[in-house]
Structures are given as structure tokens and as C-alpha cells.
Tab-separated table of C-alpha atoms in Angstrom:
chain	number	residue	atom	x	y	z
A	8	MET	CA	-23.479	9.427	-41.299
A	9	SER	CA	-20.015	10.823	-42.041
A	10	THR	CA	-16.956	9.856	-39.974
A	11	SER	CA	-16.750	13.418	-38.650
A	12	ALA	CA	-20.393	13.356	-37.561
A	13	MET	CA	-19.906	9.981	-35.897
A	14	ASN	CA	-16.912	11.290	-33.951
A	15	ASP	CA	-18.892	14.375	-32.893
A	16	GLN	CA	-21.768	12.161	-31.716
A	17	GLN	CA	-19.374	9.929	-29.755
A	18	THR	CA	-17.874	13.005	-28.096
A	19	MET	CA	-21.324	14.283	-27.140
A	20	ASP	CA	-22.322	10.873	-25.759
A	21	GLU	CA	-19.185	10.718	-23.614
A	22	LEU	CA	-19.760	14.273	-22.419
A	23	ASN	CA	-23.347	13.494	-21.423
A	24	GLU	CA	-22.208	10.364	-19.595
A	25	PHE	CA	-19.599	12.370	-17.718
A	26	ARG	CA	-22.172	15.031	-16.772
A	27	ALA	CA	-24.481	12.313	-15.448
A	28	TYR	CA	-21.617	10.918	-13.405
A	29	LEU	CA	-20.756	14.344	-11.982
A	30	ARG	CA	-24.334	14.784	-10.798
A	31	THR	CA	-23.844	11.778	-8.490
A	32	LEU	CA	-20.958	13.482	-6.676
A	33	PRO	CA	-21.054	16.108	-3.909
A	34	GLU	CA	-20.743	19.704	-5.060
A	35	VAL	CA	-17.347	21.293	-4.514
A	36	ASP	CA	-17.581	24.230	-2.108
A	37	THR	CA	-14.764	26.725	-2.739
A	38	ARG	CA	-15.398	28.879	0.322
A	39	VAL	CA	-12.664	29.217	2.923
A	40	VAL	CA	-13.577	27.086	5.927
A	41	LEU	CA	-12.622	28.846	9.159
A	42	GLU	CA	-14.303	26.406	11.510
A	43	ALA	CA	-13.247	22.799	11.906
A	44	PRO	CA	-15.636	20.535	9.995
A	45	ALA	CA	-17.804	18.054	11.858
A	46	LEU	CA	-16.762	14.426	11.666
A	47	PRO	CA	-19.008	12.291	9.401
A	48	PHE	CA	-17.929	9.173	11.276
A	49	ALA	CA	-17.668	7.940	14.833
A	50	PRO	CA	-14.195	8.189	16.404
A	51	LEU	CA	-12.470	4.852	16.911
A	52	PRO	CA	-12.062	3.341	20.379
A	53	GLU	CA	-8.859	3.905	22.317
A	54	LEU	CA	-6.335	1.065	21.945
A	55	ASP	CA	-3.241	0.102	23.866
A	56	ALA	CA	0.020	1.226	22.265
A	57	ASP	CA	0.995	-2.229	20.928
A	58	THR	CA	-2.352	-2.835	19.254
A	59	GLU	CA	-2.492	0.636	17.710
A	60	ARG	CA	1.035	0.169	16.404
A	61	ALA	CA	0.044	-3.166	14.851
A	62	ILE	CA	-3.018	-1.581	13.187
A	63	LYS	CA	-0.864	1.170	11.692
A	64	ALA	CA	1.689	-1.360	10.438
A	65	ALA	CA	-1.080	-3.377	8.777
A	66	ALA	CA	-2.439	-0.209	7.132
A	67	LEU	CA	0.966	0.537	5.609
A	68	VAL	CA	1.273	-3.041	4.339
A	69	ALA	CA	-2.141	-2.703	2.653
A	70	ASN	CA	-1.253	0.673	1.165
A	71	GLU	CA	2.030	-0.778	-0.115
A	72	ARG	CA	0.110	-3.572	-1.855
A	73	TYR	CA	-2.298	-1.020	-3.389
A	74	LEU	CA	0.603	0.985	-4.798
A	75	ASN	CA	2.861	-1.901	-5.814
A	76	GLU	CA	0.381	-4.414	-7.173
A	77	VAL	CA	-2.065	-2.099	-8.921
A	78	ILE	CA	-1.097	1.560	-9.309
A	79	GLU	CA	2.617	1.210	-9.993
A	80	GLU	CA	2.485	-2.254	-11.565
A	81	HIS	CA	0.236	-0.983	-14.382
A	82	SER	CA	1.418	2.666	-14.396
A	83	PHE	CA	-2.022	4.045	-13.544
A	84	CYS	CA	-0.166	6.985	-12.007
A	85	PRO	CA	3.028	7.671	-13.992
A	86	PHE	CA	4.491	9.675	-11.091
A	87	ALA	CA	3.814	7.190	-8.266
A	88	ARG	CA	6.926	5.023	-8.469
A	89	GLY	CA	9.310	7.862	-9.320
A	90	GLY	CA	7.777	10.142	-6.705
A	91	ARG	CA	8.357	7.602	-3.968
A	92	ALA	CA	11.890	6.862	-5.175
A	93	GLN	CA	12.757	10.569	-5.147
A	94	GLY	CA	11.232	11.213	-1.738
A	95	LEU	CA	8.481	13.427	-3.169
A	96	THR	CA	5.766	11.280	-1.575
A	97	VAL	CA	5.258	10.808	2.163
A	98	ARG	CA	2.728	8.698	4.070
A	99	PHE	CA	1.183	8.964	7.524
A	100	VAL	CA	-1.217	6.607	9.268
A	101	HIS	CA	-3.690	8.327	11.572
A	102	TYR	CA	-5.717	6.262	14.033
A	103	PHE	CA	-8.712	8.587	14.453
A	104	SER	CA	-9.727	8.109	18.086
A	105	GLY	CA	-10.212	11.817	18.871
A	106	ASN	CA	-13.089	14.202	18.276
A	107	ASP	CA	-11.365	16.978	16.319
A	108	VAL	CA	-9.139	17.545	13.313
A	109	ALA	CA	-6.337	19.341	15.147
A	110	PRO	CA	-3.881	16.465	14.500
A	111	LEU	CA	-4.503	16.803	10.758
A	112	VAL	CA	-3.659	20.507	10.921
A	113	GLU	CA	-0.374	19.572	12.568
A	114	VAL	CA	0.344	17.018	9.826
A	115	MET	CA	-0.243	19.632	7.124
A	116	LYS	CA	1.938	22.176	8.938
A	117	GLN	CA	4.686	19.595	9.261
A	118	ILE	CA	4.716	18.587	5.601
A	119	ALA	CA	4.291	22.187	4.397
A	120	GLU	CA	7.722	22.981	5.855
A	121	ASN	CA	9.321	20.806	3.168
A	122	PRO	CA	8.404	21.945	-0.370
A	123	ASN	CA	9.899	18.726	-1.765
A	124	HIS	CA	7.026	16.732	-0.238
A	125	VAL	CA	4.720	17.126	-3.223
A	126	ILE	CA	2.253	14.343	-2.398
A	127	THR	CA	1.173	13.308	1.093
A	128	GLN	CA	-1.145	10.438	1.920
A	129	VAL	CA	-2.802	10.333	5.343
A	130	ILE	CA	-4.275	6.851	5.811
A	131	PHE	CA	-7.201	6.262	8.193
A	132	PRO	CA	-7.549	2.543	8.972
A	133	MET	CA	-10.837	1.103	10.250
A	134	LEU	CA	-12.966	4.221	9.714
A	135	GLU	CA	-16.583	3.485	8.809
A	136	VAL	CA	-17.686	6.270	6.495
A	137	SER	CA	-19.471	6.350	3.136
A	138	ALA	CA	-17.515	7.360	0.058
A	139	LEU	CA	-19.560	10.525	-0.542
A	140	ASP	CA	-19.339	11.641	3.099
A	141	TRP	CA	-15.608	11.018	2.978
A	142	MET	CA	-15.233	13.128	-0.173
A	143	ARG	CA	-17.070	16.034	1.468
A	144	PHE	CA	-15.021	15.707	4.638
A	145	CYS	CA	-11.737	15.671	2.695
A	146	GLN	CA	-12.711	18.860	0.874
A	147	ASP	CA	-13.784	20.607	4.080
A	148	VAL	CA	-10.817	19.544	6.197
A	149	THR	CA	-8.378	20.514	3.431
A	150	ARG	CA	-9.818	24.028	3.178
A	151	PHE	CA	-9.736	24.317	6.969
A	152	CYS	CA	-6.131	23.113	7.201
A	153	ASN	CA	-5.066	25.412	4.349
A	154	ALA	CA	-6.627	28.339	6.210
A	155	GLN	CA	-4.599	27.480	9.318
A	156	LEU	CA	-1.359	27.781	7.341
A	157	GLY	CA	-2.005	31.511	6.996
A	158	THR	CA	-0.776	31.755	3.406
A	159	GLU	CA	-2.324	33.969	0.760
A	160	ALA	CA	-2.957	31.081	-1.634
A	161	GLU	CA	-4.014	27.547	-0.749
A	162	VAL	CA	-0.934	25.361	-0.433
A	163	TYR	CA	-2.664	22.006	-0.959
A	164	ALA	CA	-5.226	20.485	-3.278
A	165	VAL	CA	-6.927	17.249	-2.248
A	166	ALA	CA	-7.791	13.940	-3.885
A	167	PRO	CA	-10.004	11.788	-1.630
A	168	LEU	CA	-9.223	8.062	-1.709
A	169	HIS	CA	-11.750	5.498	-0.495
A	170	PRO	CA	-12.323	1.778	-1.181
A	171	ALA	CA	-15.852	2.413	-2.510
A	172	LEU	CA	-15.518	5.571	-4.621
A	173	PRO	CA	-18.210	5.625	-7.324
A	174	TYR	CA	-16.948	5.449	-10.899
A	175	ALA	CA	-18.278	4.957	-14.415
A	176	ALA	CA	-16.425	2.693	-16.819
A	177	SER	CA	-17.349	4.261	-20.161
A	178	ASN	CA	-15.450	7.535	-19.867
A	179	PRO	CA	-11.744	8.147	-19.149
A	180	PHE	CA	-12.552	10.897	-16.641
A	181	SER	CA	-15.349	9.153	-14.772
A	182	LEU	CA	-13.089	6.080	-14.474
A	183	ILE	CA	-10.468	8.021	-12.481
A	184	PRO	CA	-12.054	7.231	-9.063
A	185	LEU	CA	-11.483	3.511	-9.699
A	186	PHE	CA	-7.744	4.054	-9.338
A	187	ARG	CA	-8.332	5.997	-6.130
A	188	ARG	CA	-9.994	3.022	-4.452
A	189	ALA	CA	-7.308	2.713	-1.794
A	190	PRO	CA	-7.743	-0.024	0.850
A	191	ASP	CA	-8.619	2.553	3.538
A	192	PRO	CA	-10.142	6.031	3.520
A	193	THR	CA	-7.195	8.258	2.706
A	194	ILE	CA	-6.594	11.973	2.254
A	195	GLN	CA	-4.134	12.638	-0.566
A	196	TRP	CA	-2.773	16.153	-0.398
A	197	VAL	CA	-0.873	17.554	-3.375
A	198	ARG	CA	1.074	20.804	-3.245
A	199	ASN	CA	-0.349	23.238	-5.772
A	200	ASP	CA	3.103	24.536	-6.661
A	201	GLY	CA	4.169	20.919	-7.190
A	202	LEU	CA	1.253	20.387	-9.562
A	203	LYS	CA	2.360	23.377	-11.613
A	204	GLY	CA	5.747	21.743	-12.054
A	205	ILE	CA	4.209	18.440	-13.114
A	206	TYR	CA	1.783	19.973	-15.593
A	207	ALA	CA	4.134	22.644	-16.957
A	208	GLY	CA	3.539	22.974	-20.676
A	209	ARG	CA	0.560	20.590	-20.574
A	210	GLU	CA	-2.110	22.784	-18.967
A	211	ARG	CA	-5.691	23.284	-20.122
A	212	ASP	CA	-5.545	27.083	-19.804
A	213	THR	CA	-7.154	29.414	-22.355
A	214	ARG	CA	-4.719	30.393	-25.106
A	215	PHE	CA	-4.868	33.820	-26.818
A	216	VAL	CA	-3.582	33.920	-30.395
A	217	ASP	CA	-3.154	36.862	-32.757
A	218	LEU	CA	-5.536	36.526	-35.724
A	219	ASP	CA	-2.646	36.929	-38.144
A	220	GLU	CA	-1.012	33.851	-36.572
A	221	LEU	CA	-4.170	31.737	-36.254
A	222	ASP	CA	-3.523	29.545	-39.318
A	223	ALA	CA	-0.010	28.725	-38.148
A	224	PHE	CA	-1.281	28.011	-34.653
A	225	LEU	CA	-3.954	25.596	-35.906
A	226	GLU	CA	-1.472	23.783	-38.143
A	227	LYS	CA	0.961	23.294	-35.268
A	228	LYS	CA	0.645	19.908	-33.588
A	229	ARG	CA	-0.154	20.395	-29.914
A	230	ARG	CA	0.181	17.920	-27.086
A	231	PRO	CA	-3.060	17.114	-25.258
A	232	PRO	CA	-3.364	18.317	-21.651
A	233	LEU	CA	-1.423	15.914	-19.407
A	234	PHE	CA	-4.438	15.191	-17.184
A	235	ASP	CA	-6.445	14.153	-20.259
A	236	TYR	CA	-3.595	12.058	-21.629
A	237	ILE	CA	-3.188	10.133	-18.347
A	238	ALA	CA	-6.951	9.558	-18.074
A	239	GLN	CA	-7.152	8.206	-21.611
A	240	THR	CA	-4.085	5.992	-21.136
A	241	ASN	CA	-5.494	4.607	-17.890
A	242	LEU	CA	-8.773	3.751	-19.602
A	243	LYS	CA	-6.908	1.828	-22.310
A	244	MET	CA	-4.856	-0.082	-19.745
A	245	ALA	CA	-7.916	-0.844	-17.596
A	246	ASN	CA	-9.792	-2.145	-20.649
A	247	ARG	CA	-6.800	-4.306	-21.559
A	248	LEU	CA	-6.662	-5.784	-18.050
A	249	GLY	CA	-10.439	-5.870	-17.656
A	250	ILE	CA	-12.010	-3.126	-15.570
A	251	GLN	CA	-13.784	-5.669	-13.377
A	252	ASN	CA	-10.442	-7.397	-12.764
A	253	VAL	CA	-8.910	-4.124	-11.605
A	254	ASP	CA	-11.949	-3.518	-9.393
A	255	ARG	CA	-11.671	-7.000	-7.875
A	256	ALA	CA	-7.924	-6.641	-7.268
A	257	LEU	CA	-8.448	-3.394	-5.381
A	258	ALA	CA	-11.350	-4.866	-3.400
A	259	GLU	CA	-9.220	-7.863	-2.415
A	260	VAL	CA	-6.486	-5.600	-1.023
A	261	SER	CA	-9.077	-3.709	1.027
A	262	GLN	CA	-10.756	-6.885	2.276
A	263	THR	CA	-7.418	-8.352	3.310
A	264	ALA	CA	-6.642	-5.163	5.236
A	265	GLN	CA	-9.951	-5.332	7.098
A	266	LYS	CA	-9.314	-8.986	8.004
A	267	SER	CA	-5.885	-8.022	9.312
A	268	TYR	CA	-7.403	-5.345	11.543
A	269	ALA	CA	-10.012	-7.806	12.845
A	270	ASN	CA	-7.358	-10.411	13.606
A	271	ILE	CA	-5.232	-7.861	15.417
A	272	LEU	CA	-8.146	-6.654	17.516
A	273	LEU	CA	-9.295	-10.162	18.369
A	274	GLY	CA	-5.794	-11.293	19.248
A	275	GLY	CA	-4.925	-8.112	21.094
A	276	ALA	CA	-7.977	-8.453	23.315
A	277	ALA	CA	-6.861	-11.800	24.681
A	278	ALA	CA	-3.095	-11.826	24.428
A	279	GLU	CA	-0.453	-10.119	26.512
A	280	PRO	CA	2.192	-8.219	24.560
A	281	HIS	CA	5.081	-10.429	23.548
A	282	PRO	CA	8.112	-9.811	25.781
A	283	LYS	CA	10.190	-8.925	22.737
A	284	GLY	CA	7.572	-6.536	21.424
A	285	GLY	CA	5.647	-6.869	18.190
A	286	CYS	CA	2.094	-7.376	17.100
A	287	PRO	CA	-0.169	-8.652	19.898
A	288	VAL	CA	-2.168	-10.876	17.538
A	289	HIS	CA	0.873	-13.070	17.076
A	290	ALA	CA	2.066	-13.047	20.692
A	291	SER	CA	0.282	-16.256	21.701
A	292	ALA	CA	2.021	-18.109	18.866
A	293	THR	CA	5.557	-17.146	19.896
A	294	PRO	CA	6.724	-19.437	22.694
A	295	ASP	CA	10.306	-18.981	23.852
A	296	VAL	CA	11.963	-22.389	23.446
A	297	ALA	CA	15.593	-23.335	22.954
A	298	PRO	CA	16.498	-23.966	19.297
A	299	LEU	CA	17.223	-27.460	18.065
A	300	GLN	CA	20.968	-27.885	17.509
A	301	ALA	CA	21.854	-29.402	14.136
A	302	GLN	CA	24.681	-31.941	14.019
A	303	ARG	CA	27.190	-32.126	11.198
A	304	SER	CA	28.015	-35.453	9.623
A	305	GLY	CA	30.646	-35.029	6.927
A	306	GLU	CA	29.189	-32.896	4.127
A	307	VAL	CA	25.647	-32.810	5.507
A	308	TRP	CA	23.850	-31.419	8.522
A	309	ASN	CA	21.354	-33.488	10.488
A	310	LEU	CA	18.547	-31.057	11.345
A	311	GLY	CA	16.660	-33.567	13.485
A	312	ALA	CA	14.437	-36.625	13.456
A	313	VAL	CA	11.313	-36.251	11.332
A	314	ARG	CA	9.184	-37.564	14.200
A	315	ASP	CA	10.326	-34.609	16.341
A	316	PHE	CA	8.908	-32.044	13.912
A	317	GLY	CA	5.270	-31.682	14.936
A	318	LYS	CA	2.778	-30.907	12.196
A	319	ARG	CA	1.977	-27.209	11.618
A	320	VAL	CA	4.500	-26.158	14.268
A	321	LEU	CA	7.357	-23.729	13.566
A	322	HIS	CA	10.658	-25.204	14.767
A	323	HIS	CA	13.772	-23.110	15.357
A	324	VAL	CA	16.885	-25.002	14.218
A	325	LEU	CA	20.369	-23.564	14.717
A	326	VAL	CA	22.871	-24.716	12.082
A	327	ASP	CA	26.430	-23.520	12.628
A	328	GLY	CA	25.193	-20.155	13.911
A	329	VAL	CA	22.542	-19.754	11.197
A	330	ASP	CA	18.889	-19.584	12.287
A	331	LEU	CA	16.532	-21.761	10.250
A	332	VAL	CA	12.821	-22.406	10.627
A	333	VAL	CA	11.427	-25.852	9.794
A	334	VAL	CA	7.709	-26.387	9.250
A	335	ARG	CA	5.987	-29.713	8.651
A	336	ILE	CA	2.778	-29.661	6.602
A	337	GLU	CA	1.387	-33.201	6.518
A	338	ASP	CA	4.356	-35.248	5.266
A	339	GLU	CA	6.249	-32.354	3.653
A	340	LEU	CA	8.966	-30.457	5.524
A	341	HIS	CA	9.899	-26.892	4.574
A	342	THR	CA	13.224	-25.365	5.594
A	343	LEU	CA	13.663	-21.579	5.335
A	344	TYR	CA	16.074	-18.993	6.640
A	345	GLY	CA	14.747	-18.204	10.076
A	346	ARG	CA	14.824	-14.419	10.236
A	347	CYS	CA	12.525	-11.834	8.679
A	348	PRO	CA	14.384	-9.557	6.200
A	349	HIS	CA	12.555	-6.518	7.591
A	350	ARG	CA	13.908	-6.308	11.138
A	351	GLN	CA	15.565	-9.728	11.564
A	352	ALA	CA	12.905	-11.106	13.933
A	353	LEU	CA	12.949	-14.878	14.454
A	354	LEU	CA	10.401	-16.544	12.171
A	355	SER	CA	10.114	-19.489	14.552
A	356	HIS	CA	8.032	-16.992	16.565
A	357	ALA	CA	5.731	-16.399	13.585
A	358	LEU	CA	2.101	-17.314	13.028
A	359	LEU	CA	1.268	-20.093	10.555
A	360	GLU	CA	-1.628	-19.124	8.292
A	361	GLY	CA	-2.329	-21.781	5.655
A	362	SER	CA	0.797	-21.992	3.523
A	363	GLN	CA	2.157	-18.687	4.866
A	364	ILE	CA	4.248	-17.799	7.884
A	365	VAL	CA	3.557	-14.305	9.209
A	366	CYS	CA	6.223	-12.399	11.119
A	367	PRO	CA	5.025	-11.493	14.635
A	368	HIS	CA	6.407	-7.963	14.594
A	369	HIS	CA	5.121	-6.179	11.494
A	370	GLY	CA	3.015	-8.727	9.627
A	371	TRP	CA	5.356	-9.611	6.760
A	372	ASP	CA	4.282	-12.938	5.243
A	373	PHE	CA	6.307	-15.623	3.444
A	374	ASN	CA	5.187	-18.596	1.387
A	375	LEU	CA	6.538	-21.924	2.634
A	376	ALA	CA	7.000	-23.347	-0.856
A	377	SER	CA	8.884	-20.388	-2.321
A	378	GLY	CA	9.936	-18.095	0.513
A	379	ALA	CA	8.386	-15.139	-1.351
A	380	SER	CA	6.127	-12.609	0.352
A	381	GLU	CA	2.670	-11.990	-1.059
A	382	GLY	CA	1.898	-8.961	1.105
A	383	VAL	CA	5.243	-7.175	0.564
A	384	PRO	CA	6.215	-7.473	-3.116
A	385	GLY	CA	9.913	-8.106	-3.638
A	386	ALA	CA	10.523	-9.410	-0.117
A	387	SER	CA	11.498	-13.020	0.496
A	388	VAL	CA	13.437	-15.397	2.724
A	389	HIS	CA	15.726	-18.074	1.349
A	390	ARG	CA	14.264	-21.560	1.052
A	391	PHE	CA	16.786	-24.371	1.552
A	392	GLU	CA	16.428	-27.664	-0.312
A	393	SER	CA	16.511	-30.062	2.632
A	394	ARG	CA	15.683	-33.754	2.244
A	395	VAL	CA	14.425	-36.666	4.325
A	396	SER	CA	16.468	-39.860	4.583
A	397	GLU	CA	16.428	-42.689	7.145
A	398	GLY	CA	13.930	-40.817	9.296
A	399	PHE	CA	15.999	-37.628	9.565
A	400	LEU	CA	15.977	-34.217	7.858
A	401	TRP	CA	19.257	-33.345	6.128
A	402	LEU	CA	20.795	-30.183	4.687
A	403	ASP	CA	23.917	-30.093	2.515
A	404	HIS	CA	26.805	-28.202	4.078
A	405	ALA	CA	27.657	-26.755	0.632
A	406	ALA	CA	24.159	-25.242	0.342
A	407	LEU	CA	24.529	-23.598	3.740
A	408	GLU	CA	27.951	-22.183	2.865
A	409	ALA	CA	26.715	-20.914	-0.497
A	410	TRP	CA	23.932	-19.062	1.261
A	411	ARG	CA	26.369	-17.700	3.867
A	412	ALA	CA	28.720	-16.437	1.155
A	413	ALA	CA	25.864	-14.628	-0.589
A	414	ASN	CA	24.598	-13.156	2.693
A	415	PRO	CA	27.647	-11.938	4.621
A	416	VAL	CA	25.627	-10.009	7.243
A	417	ALA	CA	24.818	-12.620	9.868
A	418	PHE	CA	22.893	-12.308	13.105
A	419	THR	CA	23.844	-14.171	16.238
A	420	SER	CA	21.162	-16.504	17.556
A	421	GLY	CA	18.973	-14.664	20.019
A	422	GLU	CA	19.814	-11.219	18.647
A	423	LEU	CA	16.804	-9.168	17.581
A	424	VAL	CA	16.833	-5.800	15.887
A	425	PRO	CA	14.010	-3.803	17.595
């Protein structure tokens, strides 16, 4: 078989595989929907304001991981990082406890007022809905919302995102849903006029050429349609990483999000809101106690007697106006800067989960050994190299001053940015 025939056969095989994949998906209905679509899922129960706020915060953390650790890290969407940096992408979290889609219409109306918002993600944490039902619902609700805008042409196209979207690994186009396996069911709306700008010059439209110019047209090197180019590039990257590895990474983000919601609901059911606000799941682990006062001895600070640091307890130590948190795991003591970089909440009020401390207000986590956050890439708190000697924990004054010089914005003990 010639090389040309082999290439033709490969193309036909891929096309047949893609057709088989398409038959597994719901048909796209292009009719204008004038009536609100029925919900293919049960509305969520009403929650108190603190718990709902914590659920929404956890959903954003999960979505941030999905974007940072998978989509943007491996450039599966070449516009994701730049779009967010330029303010072209906006995100909403919708806790769906009602029985109608009116709030979604209001979201679309709101974002439609700003033509610079090209991509909008509406995240729906905790919804129990199958991937295919979600795809149908996204199509129907988008047509309905477009109709409510009252414009001649549809303003928004939709890309349903769901943690269990079906995909096929052998074809660049049938693999696309893998990258749309967001941690929660999500509606991604894209402005049609924004799409035209992105795909300008790289469309798949029919081209009409004068017969006298046909030879010159065929000889001219043409760029492939942008959609095709991205799909093919994503397939190459996924194969390089291992498609199953990408699948597992996305599943882990989703599973972690679901565990976070469960923890919040379980904690919120039994705990009163913390007097300083924040996530109810962490409220029971945030006792208000006076900080330990470090004592200076020459060029070192005495942070306290080792015996006074209970195991797996977060201790607030005040060192010359600087808040530190000291945690003892077995015989090892960890000393970190004691305020979360997000909103400067005291980390002595945090929850200890394995080798992580989790901020009580918005769920940011930090590793005791490094200070780095696993859930919020790029975030960290400083880890001080303290040492044990003669039964006490010591910190060099020079190390404290070096940190202070590098971090001139200080917060007075007891101050909390809401």
C-alpha cells in the first residue's frame, strides 16, 4: 500500500471513530427556546450564609487548581492564562437551591453589558447530574438566556464542562471533552463576537477561488483552522503526559473538591460560626487564646519550652510584633509566619490536616515542611529555621529581621483583614 493510500486510510479511520463518538452525544437542537428548560437535577438544600459562602470559596479553589495545574500548566487552552490576565475571563459560583433559571438569565445580562468579558464560567458546586443531562441543559439554558437578551443574533455560545464528560482518546477532536472535565458542572459561555476575533484568519469557512487562480491558490501554503490546530496540539501534549495521567489529575481535583464540600457541610452542621467570621468547618478548631510571648536573649529569641508545645496543636507565638505559628508533629517543631497571605487571618486559628494547615476563612492550605500551598499554586507562607536547644525552641534574631526587611507590610497582633 502506498504512503498516500495509508494516509487516506488513517484519515478515514479517524473520521469513523469521531462519528462513532458523536453518536454517543446528545443531538444539538438549534431552535430558539422561549420557555425556561426543566432542571435535570434536584435543587440543593438551603444553607446558612456562612456555609454557602464556604462552599463557594471551595468551588473557586477547585476551579483555580483545574486551571492552574492542568489547563494552563500544559497550555491545553492557549488563551486561558492570557485571557484571565487581561480580564477577558470572569467566573461566578452559583449555589443552585432554587427551582428556576432566572438567576442565570441575570448573570448573562450582567456579563453581556461588558463586551470585554469574552469567556464566562458559571460554576455549580455539589450538583448531582449526569454528564449528558448536563450537556443538554447547558444547550437549552443558553438558548433561553440568549432569547431573553432580545438581540437579533445569539450573543453567547456554550461549552459544557463536567467532571465526567465522555471522551475518546484516539482522535484530537473526540479528546477535547477530557480538557473540559472541570471539578464541578460548569457552564462556559463564550461571546460569539469574541470568538470571531480569536479565530480571525483561521476559520473553516468555504473559500471561493477563481479557476484562473486555482493553481496559485493550491500552491500557497495555508494555515490549518485554529480549532483543528489546538485540538491536534492538545492530543500531542496529552500523549506526551499520558492521557490516563491527565484524566487522573483532573479526577483528583474533582474528588478533593467534593471532600471539601462534605467537610464543610459536616462541620457547618455542628459548629457555630466563628466570631471573626470564616468557614464554619474550621470554627471549632479556632480557640481564642492569648499568644505566647517570645523572649529575646542576645541574638536569639526564646519561643518557649518544648514541653509547652502540645503535639498537633497550633500555637500562636508573638515575636517582637510578628505573628508566628508553631506546630509540633511528634518530635519535630515547625515554625511559620502566622498569617495567611490571602486576607491576613491568623494561622494559629487554622485546621491541621496531616502535614497541612488550612486557613479557617477561605480554605488556603500550607505545607508545614515548606510553607507552600498545594491548593493555591504560587501561594506560600515563610518557614523559619528554628532549632531546639536545652529544652527550648530558638529563633535567630537576624533571621527575623531579614524576613521583616523583605516584608515591610506588617500587621499588628490581633488585627484581621475581613
